Short mmCIF file of C-alpha atoms in Angstrom, two decimals:
data_model
loop_
_atom_site.label_atom_id
_atom_site.label_comp_id
_atom_site.label_asym_id
_atom_site.label_seq_id
_atom_site.Cartn_x
_atom_site.Cartn_y
_atom_site.Cartn_z
CA ILE A 1 -30.34 -49.54 53.15
CA SER A 2 -30.63 -52.20 56.24
CA SER A 3 -34.45 -51.52 56.53
CA PHE A 4 -34.84 -52.55 52.73
CA ILE A 5 -32.55 -55.80 53.04
CA PRO A 6 -35.48 -57.72 55.16
CA ILE A 7 -38.46 -56.51 52.91
CA PHE A 8 -36.38 -57.74 49.87
CA ARG A 9 -35.49 -61.45 51.48
CA GLY A 10 -39.50 -61.36 52.22
CA LEU A 11 -40.19 -60.83 48.41
CA LEU A 12 -37.60 -63.06 46.98
CA PHE A 13 -39.12 -65.91 49.46
CA LEU A 14 -42.41 -65.12 47.87
CA LYS A 15 -41.00 -66.00 44.62
CA ASP A 16 -39.52 -69.32 46.28
CA GLU A 17 -36.16 -68.14 45.28
CA GLU A 18 -32.84 -68.34 47.63
CA LEU A 19 -32.61 -66.28 50.26
CA PRO A 20 -29.08 -65.11 50.40
CA HIS A 21 -27.24 -63.69 53.61
CA SER A 22 -25.15 -61.17 51.64
CA LYS A 23 -27.00 -58.09 50.78
CA GLN A 24 -25.28 -57.60 47.43
CA VAL A 25 -26.65 -60.75 46.72
CA VAL A 26 -30.41 -60.30 48.03
CA ILE A 27 -30.09 -56.86 46.10
CA GLU A 28 -28.63 -58.84 42.83
CA GLN A 29 -31.20 -61.41 43.30
CA VAL A 30 -34.32 -58.83 43.54
CA SER A 31 -33.46 -56.76 40.50
CA LYS A 32 -33.02 -59.65 38.61
CA CYS A 33 -36.05 -61.52 39.71
CA PHE A 34 -38.55 -58.72 39.67
CA GLU A 35 -36.72 -57.27 36.42
CA ILE A 36 -36.04 -53.88 38.37
CA ASP A 37 -32.45 -52.17 38.51
CA LEU A 38 -31.45 -51.40 42.05
CA ASN A 39 -28.02 -49.95 40.66
CA ALA A 40 -28.49 -46.98 43.38
CA PHE A 41 -29.19 -49.74 46.22
CA GLN A 42 -26.00 -51.33 44.74
CA ARG A 43 -24.32 -47.67 45.63
CA ILE A 44 -25.42 -47.32 48.79
CA VAL A 45 -23.74 -50.22 50.22
CA THR A 46 -21.00 -50.03 48.81
CA VAL A 47 -20.72 -46.68 49.90
CA LYS A 48 -21.73 -47.81 53.71
CA HIS A 49 -19.41 -50.87 53.07
CA THR A 50 -15.94 -48.32 52.14
CA GLY A 51 -16.71 -45.61 54.12
CA GLU A 52 -16.89 -43.21 50.51
CA LYS A 53 -17.80 -39.57 51.06
CA LEU A 54 -19.73 -38.06 48.50
CA LYS A 55 -20.77 -34.85 46.83
CA LEU A 56 -24.31 -33.65 47.37
CA ASP A 57 -25.03 -33.90 43.59
CA GLU A 58 -24.33 -37.42 43.46
CA PHE A 59 -26.59 -38.29 46.98
CA LYS A 60 -29.29 -36.42 45.64
CA GLY A 61 -29.54 -38.57 42.55
CA ILE A 62 -28.97 -41.82 44.15
CA PHE A 63 -31.49 -41.14 46.43
CA ALA A 64 -34.17 -40.03 43.17
CA ALA A 65 -33.17 -43.48 41.78
CA CYS A 66 -33.73 -45.04 44.76
CA TYR A 67 -37.30 -43.37 44.90
CA ASP A 68 -37.66 -43.98 41.41
CA HIS A 69 -36.97 -48.14 41.49
CA LEU A 70 -38.64 -48.23 44.75
CA THR A 71 -41.93 -46.89 43.01
CA LYS A 72 -41.42 -49.70 39.97
CA LEU A 73 -40.73 -52.71 42.56
CA ILE A 74 -43.92 -51.86 44.17
CA GLU A 75 -46.41 -51.46 41.38
CA VAL A 76 -44.62 -55.09 40.28
CA VAL A 77 -45.39 -56.04 43.76
CA ASP A 78 -48.63 -54.94 43.76
CA ALA A 79 -49.77 -57.26 40.76
CA LEU A 80 -47.95 -60.10 42.19
CA GLU A 81 -50.42 -63.28 42.56
CA ILE A 82 -49.69 -65.16 45.51
#
C-alpha cells in the first residue's frame, strides 16, 4: 500500500487539494475527491498498522476490491483534463 500513497498524493496535487501526511487521510481525500470507494485500501492500512492476521478469503476479497477500485480510479484519472 505504501507504493500507492505517493501516487494518491500526486492525484490530490493535480486537483489542487491539500496534501496530508497520514496514509489514512490521503486515502480518504482521494476517495472523496474522485468519488471512488477506497475502503479496501483503508482496511489494508489498518491491518498493517495493527498487525492483524487475515484469513485467506478476506485477503482475496480485499485484493479483488483494491483491483476494482484502482481500475475505476484509472478511468477517472484518464478522463482528467489538466
